[in-house]
PDB file of N, CA and C in Angstrom:
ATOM      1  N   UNK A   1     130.861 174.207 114.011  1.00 66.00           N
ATOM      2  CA  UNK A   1     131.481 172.888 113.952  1.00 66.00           C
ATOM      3  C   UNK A   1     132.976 173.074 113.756  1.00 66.00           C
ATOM      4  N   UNK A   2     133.746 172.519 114.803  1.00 73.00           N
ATOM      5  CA  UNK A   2     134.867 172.386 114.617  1.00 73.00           C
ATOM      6  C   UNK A   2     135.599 171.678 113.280  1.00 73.00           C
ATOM      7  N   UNK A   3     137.068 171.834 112.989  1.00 78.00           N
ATOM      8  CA  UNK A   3     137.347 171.237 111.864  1.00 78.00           C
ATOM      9  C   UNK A   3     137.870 170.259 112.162  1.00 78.00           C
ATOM     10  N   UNK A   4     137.892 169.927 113.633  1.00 82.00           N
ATOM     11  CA  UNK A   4     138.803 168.496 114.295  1.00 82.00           C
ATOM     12  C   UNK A   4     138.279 167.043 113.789  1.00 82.00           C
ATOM     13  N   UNK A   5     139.113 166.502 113.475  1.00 86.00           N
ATOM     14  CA  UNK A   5     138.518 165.021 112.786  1.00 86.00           C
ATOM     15  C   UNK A   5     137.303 164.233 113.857  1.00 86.00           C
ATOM     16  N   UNK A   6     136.303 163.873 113.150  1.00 90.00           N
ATOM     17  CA  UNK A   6     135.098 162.924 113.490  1.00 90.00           C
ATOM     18  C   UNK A   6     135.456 162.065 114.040  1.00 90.00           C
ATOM     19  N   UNK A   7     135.375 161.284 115.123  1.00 91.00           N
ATOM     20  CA  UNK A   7     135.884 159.913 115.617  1.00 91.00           C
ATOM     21  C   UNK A   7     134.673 159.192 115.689  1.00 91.00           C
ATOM     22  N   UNK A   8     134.784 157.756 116.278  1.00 94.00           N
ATOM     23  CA  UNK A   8     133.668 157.069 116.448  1.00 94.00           C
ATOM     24  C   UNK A   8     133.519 157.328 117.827  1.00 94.00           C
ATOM     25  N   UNK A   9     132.807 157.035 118.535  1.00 93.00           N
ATOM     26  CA  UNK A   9     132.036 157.355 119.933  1.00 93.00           C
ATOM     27  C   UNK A   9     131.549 158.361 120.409  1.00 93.00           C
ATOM     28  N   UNK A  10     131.906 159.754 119.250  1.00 94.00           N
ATOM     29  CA  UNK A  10     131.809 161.026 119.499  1.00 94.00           C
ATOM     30  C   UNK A  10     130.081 161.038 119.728  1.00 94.00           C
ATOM     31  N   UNK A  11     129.406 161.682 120.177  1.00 93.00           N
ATOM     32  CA  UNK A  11     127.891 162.273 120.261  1.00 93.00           C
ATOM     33  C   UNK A  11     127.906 163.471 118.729  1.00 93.00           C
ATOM     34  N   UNK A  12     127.253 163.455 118.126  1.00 94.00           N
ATOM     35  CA  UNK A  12     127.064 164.180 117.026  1.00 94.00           C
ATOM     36  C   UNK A  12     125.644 164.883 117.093  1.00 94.00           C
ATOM     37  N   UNK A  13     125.460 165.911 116.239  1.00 93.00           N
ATOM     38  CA  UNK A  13     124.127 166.878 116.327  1.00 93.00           C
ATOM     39  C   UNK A  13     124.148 166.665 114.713  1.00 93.00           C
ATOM     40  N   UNK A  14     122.985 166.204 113.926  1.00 94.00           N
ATOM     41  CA  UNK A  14     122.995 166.020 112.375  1.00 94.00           C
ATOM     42  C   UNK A  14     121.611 166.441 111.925  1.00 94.00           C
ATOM     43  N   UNK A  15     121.662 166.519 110.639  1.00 92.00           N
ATOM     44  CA  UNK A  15     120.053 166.696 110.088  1.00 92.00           C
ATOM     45  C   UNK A  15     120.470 165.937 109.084  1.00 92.00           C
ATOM     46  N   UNK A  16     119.200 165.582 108.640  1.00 90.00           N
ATOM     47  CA  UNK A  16     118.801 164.524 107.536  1.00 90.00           C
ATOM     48  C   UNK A  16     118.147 165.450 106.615  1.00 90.00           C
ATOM     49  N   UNK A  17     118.630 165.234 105.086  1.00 86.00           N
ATOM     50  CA  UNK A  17     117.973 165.751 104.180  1.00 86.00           C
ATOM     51  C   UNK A  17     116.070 165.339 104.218  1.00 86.00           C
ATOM     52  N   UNK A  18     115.581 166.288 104.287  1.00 84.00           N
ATOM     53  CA  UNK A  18     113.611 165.998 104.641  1.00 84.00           C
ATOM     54  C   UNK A  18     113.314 165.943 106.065  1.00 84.00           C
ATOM     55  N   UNK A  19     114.344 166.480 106.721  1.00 85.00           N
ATOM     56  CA  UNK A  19     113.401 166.055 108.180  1.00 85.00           C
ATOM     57  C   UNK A  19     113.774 167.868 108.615  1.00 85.00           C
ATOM     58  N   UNK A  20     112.861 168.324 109.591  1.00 84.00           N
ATOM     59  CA  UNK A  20     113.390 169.412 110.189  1.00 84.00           C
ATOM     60  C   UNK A  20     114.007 169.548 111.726  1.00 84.00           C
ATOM     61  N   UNK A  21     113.990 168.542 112.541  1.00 84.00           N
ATOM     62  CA  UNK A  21     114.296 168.700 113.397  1.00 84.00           C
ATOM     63  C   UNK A  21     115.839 167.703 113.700  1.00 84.00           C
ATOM     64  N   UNK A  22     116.785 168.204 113.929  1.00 90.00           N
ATOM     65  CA  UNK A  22     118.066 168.250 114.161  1.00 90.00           C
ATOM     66  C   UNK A  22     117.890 166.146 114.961  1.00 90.00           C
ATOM     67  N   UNK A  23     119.228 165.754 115.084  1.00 91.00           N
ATOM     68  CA  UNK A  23     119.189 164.103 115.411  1.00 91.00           C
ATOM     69  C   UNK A  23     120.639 164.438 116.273  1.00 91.00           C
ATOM     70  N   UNK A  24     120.821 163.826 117.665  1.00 90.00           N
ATOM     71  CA  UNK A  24     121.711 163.581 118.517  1.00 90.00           C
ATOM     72  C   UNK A  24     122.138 162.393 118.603  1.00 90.00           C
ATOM     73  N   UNK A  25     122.891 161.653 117.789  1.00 94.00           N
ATOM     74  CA  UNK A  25     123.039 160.376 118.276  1.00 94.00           C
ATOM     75  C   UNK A  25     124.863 160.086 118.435  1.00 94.00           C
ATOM     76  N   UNK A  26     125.608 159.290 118.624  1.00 95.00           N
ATOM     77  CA  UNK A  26     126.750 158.507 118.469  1.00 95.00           C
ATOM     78  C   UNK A  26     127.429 157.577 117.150  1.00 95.00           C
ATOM     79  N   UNK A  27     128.594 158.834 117.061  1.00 96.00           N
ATOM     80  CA  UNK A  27     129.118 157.886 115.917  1.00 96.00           C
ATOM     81  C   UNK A  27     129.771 156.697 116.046  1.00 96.00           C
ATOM     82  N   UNK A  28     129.237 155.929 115.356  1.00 96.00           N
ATOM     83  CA  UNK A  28     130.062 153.878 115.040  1.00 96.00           C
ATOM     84  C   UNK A  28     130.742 153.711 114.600  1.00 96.00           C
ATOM     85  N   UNK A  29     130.772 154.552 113.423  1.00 95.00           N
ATOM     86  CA  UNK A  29     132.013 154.215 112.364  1.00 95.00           C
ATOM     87  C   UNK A  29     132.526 155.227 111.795  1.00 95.00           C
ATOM     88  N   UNK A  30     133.638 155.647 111.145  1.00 95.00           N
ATOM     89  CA  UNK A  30     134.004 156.859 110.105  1.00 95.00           C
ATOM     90  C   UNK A  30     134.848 156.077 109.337  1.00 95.00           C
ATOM     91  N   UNK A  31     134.271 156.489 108.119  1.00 92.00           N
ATOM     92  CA  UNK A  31     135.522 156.101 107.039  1.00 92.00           C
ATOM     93  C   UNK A  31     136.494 157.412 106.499  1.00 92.00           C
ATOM     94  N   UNK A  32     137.252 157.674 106.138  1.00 90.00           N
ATOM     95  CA  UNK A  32     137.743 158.766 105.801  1.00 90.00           C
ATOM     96  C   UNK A  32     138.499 158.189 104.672  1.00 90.00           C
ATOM     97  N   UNK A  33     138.153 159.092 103.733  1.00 89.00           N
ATOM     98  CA  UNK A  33     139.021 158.931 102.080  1.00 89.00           C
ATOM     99  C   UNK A  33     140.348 160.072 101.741  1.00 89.00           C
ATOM    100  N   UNK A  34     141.033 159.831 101.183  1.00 89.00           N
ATOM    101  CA  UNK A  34     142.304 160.136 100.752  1.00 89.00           C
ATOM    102  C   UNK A  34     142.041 161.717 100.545  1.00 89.00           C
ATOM    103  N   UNK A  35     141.134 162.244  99.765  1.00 88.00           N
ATOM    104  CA  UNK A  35     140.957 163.396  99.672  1.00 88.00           C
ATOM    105  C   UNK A  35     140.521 164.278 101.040  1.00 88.00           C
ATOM    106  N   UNK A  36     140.137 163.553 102.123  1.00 80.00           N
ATOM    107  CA  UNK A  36     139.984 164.221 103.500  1.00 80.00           C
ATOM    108  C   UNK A  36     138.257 164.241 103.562  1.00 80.00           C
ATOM    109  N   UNK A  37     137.608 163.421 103.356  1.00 87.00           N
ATOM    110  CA  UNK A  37     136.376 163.628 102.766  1.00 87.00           C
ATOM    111  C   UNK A  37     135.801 162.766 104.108  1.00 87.00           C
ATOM    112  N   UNK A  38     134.995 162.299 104.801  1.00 90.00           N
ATOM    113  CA  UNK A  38     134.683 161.546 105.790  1.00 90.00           C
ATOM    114  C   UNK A  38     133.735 161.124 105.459  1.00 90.00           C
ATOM    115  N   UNK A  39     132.997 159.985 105.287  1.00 94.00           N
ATOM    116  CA  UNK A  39     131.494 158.967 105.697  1.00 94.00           C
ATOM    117  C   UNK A  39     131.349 158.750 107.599  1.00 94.00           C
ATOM    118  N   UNK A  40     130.243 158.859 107.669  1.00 95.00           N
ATOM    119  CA  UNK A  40     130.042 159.014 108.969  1.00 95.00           C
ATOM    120  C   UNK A  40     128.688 158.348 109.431  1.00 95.00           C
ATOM    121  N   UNK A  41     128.653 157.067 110.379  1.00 96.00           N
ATOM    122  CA  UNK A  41     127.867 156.164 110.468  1.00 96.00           C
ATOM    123  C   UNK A  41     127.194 156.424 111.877  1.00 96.00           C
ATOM    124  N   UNK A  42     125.670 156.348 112.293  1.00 96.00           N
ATOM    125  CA  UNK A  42     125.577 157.023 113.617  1.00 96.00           C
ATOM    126  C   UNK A  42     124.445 155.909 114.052  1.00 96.00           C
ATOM    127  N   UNK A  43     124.566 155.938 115.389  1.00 96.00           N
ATOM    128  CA  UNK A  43     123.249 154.953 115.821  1.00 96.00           C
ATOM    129  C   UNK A  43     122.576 155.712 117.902  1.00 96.00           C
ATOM    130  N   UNK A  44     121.738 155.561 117.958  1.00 92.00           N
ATOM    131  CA  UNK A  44     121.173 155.839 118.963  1.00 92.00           C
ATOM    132  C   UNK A  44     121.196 155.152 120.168  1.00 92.00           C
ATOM    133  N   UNK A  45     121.928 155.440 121.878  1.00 89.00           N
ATOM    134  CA  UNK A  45     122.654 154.799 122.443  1.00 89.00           C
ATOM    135  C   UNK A  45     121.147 154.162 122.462  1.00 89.00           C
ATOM    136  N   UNK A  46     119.911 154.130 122.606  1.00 86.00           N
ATOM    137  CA  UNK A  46     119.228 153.272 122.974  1.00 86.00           C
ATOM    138  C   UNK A  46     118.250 152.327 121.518  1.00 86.00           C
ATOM    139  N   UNK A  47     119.001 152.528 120.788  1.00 90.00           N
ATOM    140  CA  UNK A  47     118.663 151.882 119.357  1.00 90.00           C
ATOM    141  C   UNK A  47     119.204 150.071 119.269  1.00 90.00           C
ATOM    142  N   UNK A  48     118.634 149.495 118.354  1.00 93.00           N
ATOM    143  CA  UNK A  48     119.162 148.230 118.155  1.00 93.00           C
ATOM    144  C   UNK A  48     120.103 148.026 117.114  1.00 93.00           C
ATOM    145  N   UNK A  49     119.695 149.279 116.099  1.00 93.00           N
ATOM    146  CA  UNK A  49     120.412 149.339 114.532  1.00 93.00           C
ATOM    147  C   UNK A  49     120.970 150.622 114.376  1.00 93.00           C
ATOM    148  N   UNK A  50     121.477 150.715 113.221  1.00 94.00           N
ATOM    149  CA  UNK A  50     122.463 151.942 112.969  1.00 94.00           C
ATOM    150  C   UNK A  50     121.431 153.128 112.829  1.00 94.00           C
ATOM    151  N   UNK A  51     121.528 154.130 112.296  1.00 93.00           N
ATOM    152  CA  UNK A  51     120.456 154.928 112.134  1.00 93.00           C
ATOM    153  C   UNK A  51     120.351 154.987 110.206  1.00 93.00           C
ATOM    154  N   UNK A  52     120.642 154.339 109.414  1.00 93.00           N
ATOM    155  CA  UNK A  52     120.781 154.346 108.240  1.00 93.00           C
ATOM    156  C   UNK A  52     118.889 154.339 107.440  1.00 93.00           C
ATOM    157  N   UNK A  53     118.013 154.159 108.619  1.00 90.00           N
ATOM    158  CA  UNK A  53     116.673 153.885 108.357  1.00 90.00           C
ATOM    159  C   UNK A  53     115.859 155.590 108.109  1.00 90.00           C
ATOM    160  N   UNK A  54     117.059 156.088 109.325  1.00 90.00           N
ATOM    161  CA  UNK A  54     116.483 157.876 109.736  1.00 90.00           C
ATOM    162  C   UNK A  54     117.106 158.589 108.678  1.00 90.00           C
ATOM    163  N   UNK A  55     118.084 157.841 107.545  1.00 92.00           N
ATOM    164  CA  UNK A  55     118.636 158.858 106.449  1.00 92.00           C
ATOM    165  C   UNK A  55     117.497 159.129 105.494  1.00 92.00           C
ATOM    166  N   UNK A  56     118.246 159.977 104.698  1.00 89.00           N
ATOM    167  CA  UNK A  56     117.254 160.027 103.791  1.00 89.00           C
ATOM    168  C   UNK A  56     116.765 158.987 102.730  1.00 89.00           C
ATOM    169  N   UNK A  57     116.263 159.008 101.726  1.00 90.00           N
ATOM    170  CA  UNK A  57     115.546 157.657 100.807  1.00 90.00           C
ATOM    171  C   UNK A  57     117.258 157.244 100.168  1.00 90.00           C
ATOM    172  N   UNK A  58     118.117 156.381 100.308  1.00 89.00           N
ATOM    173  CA  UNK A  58     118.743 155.652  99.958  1.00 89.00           C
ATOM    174  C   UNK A  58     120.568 155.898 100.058  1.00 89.00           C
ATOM    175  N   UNK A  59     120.072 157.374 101.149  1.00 91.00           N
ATOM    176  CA  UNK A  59     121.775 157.479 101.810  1.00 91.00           C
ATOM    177  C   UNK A  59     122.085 156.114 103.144  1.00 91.00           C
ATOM    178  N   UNK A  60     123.496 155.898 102.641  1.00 93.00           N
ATOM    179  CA  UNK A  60     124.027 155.015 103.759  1.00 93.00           C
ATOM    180  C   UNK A  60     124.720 155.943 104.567  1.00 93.00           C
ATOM    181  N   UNK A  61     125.465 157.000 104.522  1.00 94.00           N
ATOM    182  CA  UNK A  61     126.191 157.779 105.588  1.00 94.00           C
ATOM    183  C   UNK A  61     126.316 158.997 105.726  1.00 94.00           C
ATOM    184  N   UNK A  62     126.164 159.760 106.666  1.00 94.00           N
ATOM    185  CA  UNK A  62     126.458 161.455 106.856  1.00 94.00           C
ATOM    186  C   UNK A  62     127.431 162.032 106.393  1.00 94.00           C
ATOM    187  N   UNK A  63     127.630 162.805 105.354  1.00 92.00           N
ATOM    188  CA  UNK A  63     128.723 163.529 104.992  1.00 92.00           C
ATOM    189  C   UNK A  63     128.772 164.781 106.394  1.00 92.00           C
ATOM    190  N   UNK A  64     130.259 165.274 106.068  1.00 89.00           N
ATOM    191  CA  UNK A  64     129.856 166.754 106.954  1.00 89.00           C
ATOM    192  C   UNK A  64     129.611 167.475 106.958  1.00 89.00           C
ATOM    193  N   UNK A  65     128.993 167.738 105.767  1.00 90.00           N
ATOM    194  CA  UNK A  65     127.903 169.039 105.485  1.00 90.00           C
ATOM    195  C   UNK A  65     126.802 168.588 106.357  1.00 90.00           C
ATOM    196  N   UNK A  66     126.237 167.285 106.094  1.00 92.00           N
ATOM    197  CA  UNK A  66     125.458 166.810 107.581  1.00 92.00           C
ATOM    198  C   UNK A  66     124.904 166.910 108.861  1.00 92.00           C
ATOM    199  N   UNK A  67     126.745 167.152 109.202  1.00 93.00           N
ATOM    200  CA  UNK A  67     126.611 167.152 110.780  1.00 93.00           C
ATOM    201  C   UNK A  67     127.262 169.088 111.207  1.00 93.00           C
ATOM    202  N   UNK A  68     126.183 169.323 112.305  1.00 92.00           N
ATOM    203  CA  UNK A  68     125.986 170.255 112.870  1.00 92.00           C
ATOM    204  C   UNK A  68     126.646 170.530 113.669  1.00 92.00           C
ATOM    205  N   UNK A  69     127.211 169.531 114.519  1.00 91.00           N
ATOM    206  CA  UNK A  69     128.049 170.205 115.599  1.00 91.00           C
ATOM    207  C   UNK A  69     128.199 169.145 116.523  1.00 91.00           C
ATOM    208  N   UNK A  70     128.930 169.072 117.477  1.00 91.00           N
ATOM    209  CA  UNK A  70     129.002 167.730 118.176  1.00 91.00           C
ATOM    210  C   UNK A  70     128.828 168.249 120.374  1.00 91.00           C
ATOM    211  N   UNK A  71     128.208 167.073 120.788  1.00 86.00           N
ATOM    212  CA  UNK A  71     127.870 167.029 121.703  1.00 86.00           C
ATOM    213  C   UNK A  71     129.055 167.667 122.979  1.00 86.00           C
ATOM    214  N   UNK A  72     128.209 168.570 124.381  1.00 85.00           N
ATOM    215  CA  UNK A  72     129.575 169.034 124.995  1.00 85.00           C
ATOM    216  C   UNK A  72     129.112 168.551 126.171  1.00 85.00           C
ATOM    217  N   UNK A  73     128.015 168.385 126.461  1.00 83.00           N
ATOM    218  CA  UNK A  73     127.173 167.825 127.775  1.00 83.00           C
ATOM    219  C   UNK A  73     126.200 166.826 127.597  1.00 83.00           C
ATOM    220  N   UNK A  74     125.746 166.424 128.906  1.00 81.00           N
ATOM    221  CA  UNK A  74     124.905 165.303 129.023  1.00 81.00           C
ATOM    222  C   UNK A  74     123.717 165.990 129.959  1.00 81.00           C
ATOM    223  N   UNK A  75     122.725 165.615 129.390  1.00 82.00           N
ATOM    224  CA  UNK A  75     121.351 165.818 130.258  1.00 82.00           C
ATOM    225  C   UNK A  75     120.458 164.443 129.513  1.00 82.00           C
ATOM    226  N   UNK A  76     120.762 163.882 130.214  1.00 82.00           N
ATOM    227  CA  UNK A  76     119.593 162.514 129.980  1.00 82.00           C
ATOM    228  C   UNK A  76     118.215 162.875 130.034  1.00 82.00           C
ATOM    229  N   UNK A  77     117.530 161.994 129.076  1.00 83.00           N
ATOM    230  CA  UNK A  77     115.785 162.094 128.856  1.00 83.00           C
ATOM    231  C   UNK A  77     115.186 163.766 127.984  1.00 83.00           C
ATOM    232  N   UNK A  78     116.648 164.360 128.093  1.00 82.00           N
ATOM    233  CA  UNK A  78     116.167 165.496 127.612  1.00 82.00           C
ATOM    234  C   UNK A  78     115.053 165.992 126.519  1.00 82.00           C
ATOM    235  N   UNK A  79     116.030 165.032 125.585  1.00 79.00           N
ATOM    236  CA  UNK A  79     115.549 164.479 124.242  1.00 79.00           C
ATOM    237  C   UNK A  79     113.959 163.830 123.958  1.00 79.00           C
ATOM    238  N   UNK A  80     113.520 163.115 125.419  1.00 84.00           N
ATOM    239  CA  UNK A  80     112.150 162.571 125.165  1.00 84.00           C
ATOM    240  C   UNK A  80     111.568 164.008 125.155  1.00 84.00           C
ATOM    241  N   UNK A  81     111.223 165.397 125.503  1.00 83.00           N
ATOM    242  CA  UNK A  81     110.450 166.533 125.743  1.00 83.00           C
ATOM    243  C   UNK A  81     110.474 167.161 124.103  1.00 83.00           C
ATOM    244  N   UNK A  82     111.510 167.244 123.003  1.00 81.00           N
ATOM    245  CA  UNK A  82     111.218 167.364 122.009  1.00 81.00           C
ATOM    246  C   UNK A  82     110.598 166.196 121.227  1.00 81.00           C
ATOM    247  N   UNK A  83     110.419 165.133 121.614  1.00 83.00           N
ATOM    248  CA  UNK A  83     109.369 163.940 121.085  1.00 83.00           C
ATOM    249  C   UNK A  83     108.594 164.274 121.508  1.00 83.00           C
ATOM    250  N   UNK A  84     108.196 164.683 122.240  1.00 87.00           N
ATOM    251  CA  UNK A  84     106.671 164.385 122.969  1.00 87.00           C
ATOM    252  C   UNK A  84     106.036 165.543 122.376  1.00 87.00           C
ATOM    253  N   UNK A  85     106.508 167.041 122.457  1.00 85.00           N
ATOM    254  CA  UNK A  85     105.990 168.289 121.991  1.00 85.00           C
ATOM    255  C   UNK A  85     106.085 168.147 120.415  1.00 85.00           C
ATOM    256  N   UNK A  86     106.509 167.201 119.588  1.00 85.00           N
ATOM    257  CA  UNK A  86     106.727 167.309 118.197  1.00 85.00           C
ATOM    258  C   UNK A  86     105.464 166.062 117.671  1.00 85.00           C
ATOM    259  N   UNK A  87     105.281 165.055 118.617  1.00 89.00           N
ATOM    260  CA  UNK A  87     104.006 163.868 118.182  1.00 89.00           C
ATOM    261  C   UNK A  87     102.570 164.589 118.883  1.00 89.00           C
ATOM    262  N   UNK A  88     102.813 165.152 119.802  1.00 90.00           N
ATOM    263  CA  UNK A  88     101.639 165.984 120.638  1.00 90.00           C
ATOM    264  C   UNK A  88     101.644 167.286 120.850  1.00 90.00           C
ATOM    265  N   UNK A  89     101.401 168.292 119.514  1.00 88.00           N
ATOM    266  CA  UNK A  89     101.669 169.864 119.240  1.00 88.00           C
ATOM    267  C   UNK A  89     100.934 170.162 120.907  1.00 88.00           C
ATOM    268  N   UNK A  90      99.634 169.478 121.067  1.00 93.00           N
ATOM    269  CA  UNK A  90      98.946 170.351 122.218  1.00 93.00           C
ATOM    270  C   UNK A  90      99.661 170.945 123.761  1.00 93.00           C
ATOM    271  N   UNK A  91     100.303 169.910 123.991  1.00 90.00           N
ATOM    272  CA  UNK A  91     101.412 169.976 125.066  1.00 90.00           C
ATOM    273  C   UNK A  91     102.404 170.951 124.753  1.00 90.00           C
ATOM    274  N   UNK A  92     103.457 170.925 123.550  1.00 89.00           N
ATOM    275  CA  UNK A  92     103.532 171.933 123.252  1.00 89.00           C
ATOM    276  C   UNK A  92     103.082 173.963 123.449  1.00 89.00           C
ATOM    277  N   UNK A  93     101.741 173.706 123.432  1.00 92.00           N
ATOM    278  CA  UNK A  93     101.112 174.796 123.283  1.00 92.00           C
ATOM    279  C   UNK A  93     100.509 175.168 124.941  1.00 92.00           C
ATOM    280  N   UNK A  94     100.223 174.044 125.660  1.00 93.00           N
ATOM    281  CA  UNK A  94      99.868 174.597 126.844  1.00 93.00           C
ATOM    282  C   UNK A  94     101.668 174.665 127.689  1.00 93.00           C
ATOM    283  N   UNK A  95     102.475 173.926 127.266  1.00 90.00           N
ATOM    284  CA  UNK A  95     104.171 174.940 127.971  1.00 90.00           C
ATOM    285  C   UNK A  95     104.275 176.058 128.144  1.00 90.00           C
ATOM    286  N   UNK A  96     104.203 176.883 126.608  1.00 92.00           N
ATOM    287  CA  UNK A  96     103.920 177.642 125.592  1.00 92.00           C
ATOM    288  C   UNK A  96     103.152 179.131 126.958  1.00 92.00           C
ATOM    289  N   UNK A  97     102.084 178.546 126.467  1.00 95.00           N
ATOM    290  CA  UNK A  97     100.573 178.839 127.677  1.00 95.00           C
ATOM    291  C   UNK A  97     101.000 179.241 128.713  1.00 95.00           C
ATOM    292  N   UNK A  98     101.788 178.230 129.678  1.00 94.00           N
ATOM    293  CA  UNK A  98     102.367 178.145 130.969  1.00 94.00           C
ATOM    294  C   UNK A  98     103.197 179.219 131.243  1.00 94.00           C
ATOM    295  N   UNK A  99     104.281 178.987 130.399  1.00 93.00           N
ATOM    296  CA  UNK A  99     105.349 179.810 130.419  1.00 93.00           C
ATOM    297  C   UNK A  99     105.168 181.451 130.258  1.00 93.00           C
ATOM    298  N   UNK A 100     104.166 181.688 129.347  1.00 93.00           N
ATOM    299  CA  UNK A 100     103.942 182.988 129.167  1.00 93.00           C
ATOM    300  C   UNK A 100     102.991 183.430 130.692  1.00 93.00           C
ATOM    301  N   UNK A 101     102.037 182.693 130.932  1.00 94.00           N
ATOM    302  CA  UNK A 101     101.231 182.958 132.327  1.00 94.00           C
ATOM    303  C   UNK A 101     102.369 183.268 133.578  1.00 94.00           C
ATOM    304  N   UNK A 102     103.513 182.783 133.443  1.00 93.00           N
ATOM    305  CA  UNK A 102     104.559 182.678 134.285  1.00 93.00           C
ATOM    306  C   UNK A 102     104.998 183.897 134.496  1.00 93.00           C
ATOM    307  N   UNK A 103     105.670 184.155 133.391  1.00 92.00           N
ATOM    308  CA  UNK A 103     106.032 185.921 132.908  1.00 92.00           C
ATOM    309  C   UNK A 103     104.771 186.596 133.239  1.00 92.00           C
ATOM    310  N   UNK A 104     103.799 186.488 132.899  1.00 93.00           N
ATOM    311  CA  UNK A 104     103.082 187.802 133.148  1.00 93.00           C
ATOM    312  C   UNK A 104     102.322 188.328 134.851  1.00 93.00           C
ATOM    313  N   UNK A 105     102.734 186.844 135.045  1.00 92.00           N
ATOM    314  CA  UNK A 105     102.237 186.865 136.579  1.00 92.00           C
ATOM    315  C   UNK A 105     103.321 187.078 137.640  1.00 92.00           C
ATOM    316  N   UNK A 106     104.578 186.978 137.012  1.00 87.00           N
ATOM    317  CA  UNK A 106     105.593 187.396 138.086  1.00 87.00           C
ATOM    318  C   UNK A 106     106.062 188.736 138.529  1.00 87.00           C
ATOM    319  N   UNK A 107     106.347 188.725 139.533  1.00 76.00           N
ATOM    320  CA  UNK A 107     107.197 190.239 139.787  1.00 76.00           C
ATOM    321  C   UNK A 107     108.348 190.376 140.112  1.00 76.00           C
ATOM    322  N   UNK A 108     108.848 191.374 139.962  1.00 68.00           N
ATOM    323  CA  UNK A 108     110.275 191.827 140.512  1.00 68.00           C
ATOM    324  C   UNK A 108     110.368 191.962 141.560  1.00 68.00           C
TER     325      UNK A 108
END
């Protein structure tokens, strides 16, 4: 993570204290305090509300210990394939399956 100041519209990479899998969304807001300290407000381009629901039990904003790193490309829908393999391990496991059958069946 760069040390370049947070803006709003930026794409951000964050984790939430209790969750394990990393969150891509767009920052809304930043507040920044005198000491150089940042609050950082994020919502999902296809969301209705902020993401303050996906924090943890009674945080309102991402500090930057938070955030992971910020977005450099775009690949749309990407994001639905780690939903789907994280609510449905099985799919997951036949990729998994696939992929290795792939390798072992190919040649040089």
């Amino acid at each position: 993570m760069s040390k370049e100041p947070i803006r709003a519209g930026e794409i951000v990479v964050f984790n939430v204290d209790g969750r394990e899998i990393p969150i891509v969304h767009r920052v809304i807001k930043v507040h920044e305090h005198e000491d150089g300290e940042v609050d950082v407000l994020t919502k999902g381009d296809n969301n209705f509300g902020d993401d303050r629901l996906l924090y943890a039990q009674g945080q309102m904003w991402l500090q930057r210990h938070h955030i992971m790193g910020r977005a450099v490309g775009f690949l749309p829908y990407v994001g639905w394939v780690t939903i789907i393999m994280t609510e449905q391990p099985i799919i997951k496991y036949i990729l998994i399956g696939a992929l290795g059958l792939l390798v072992i069946t190919s040649k040089e």
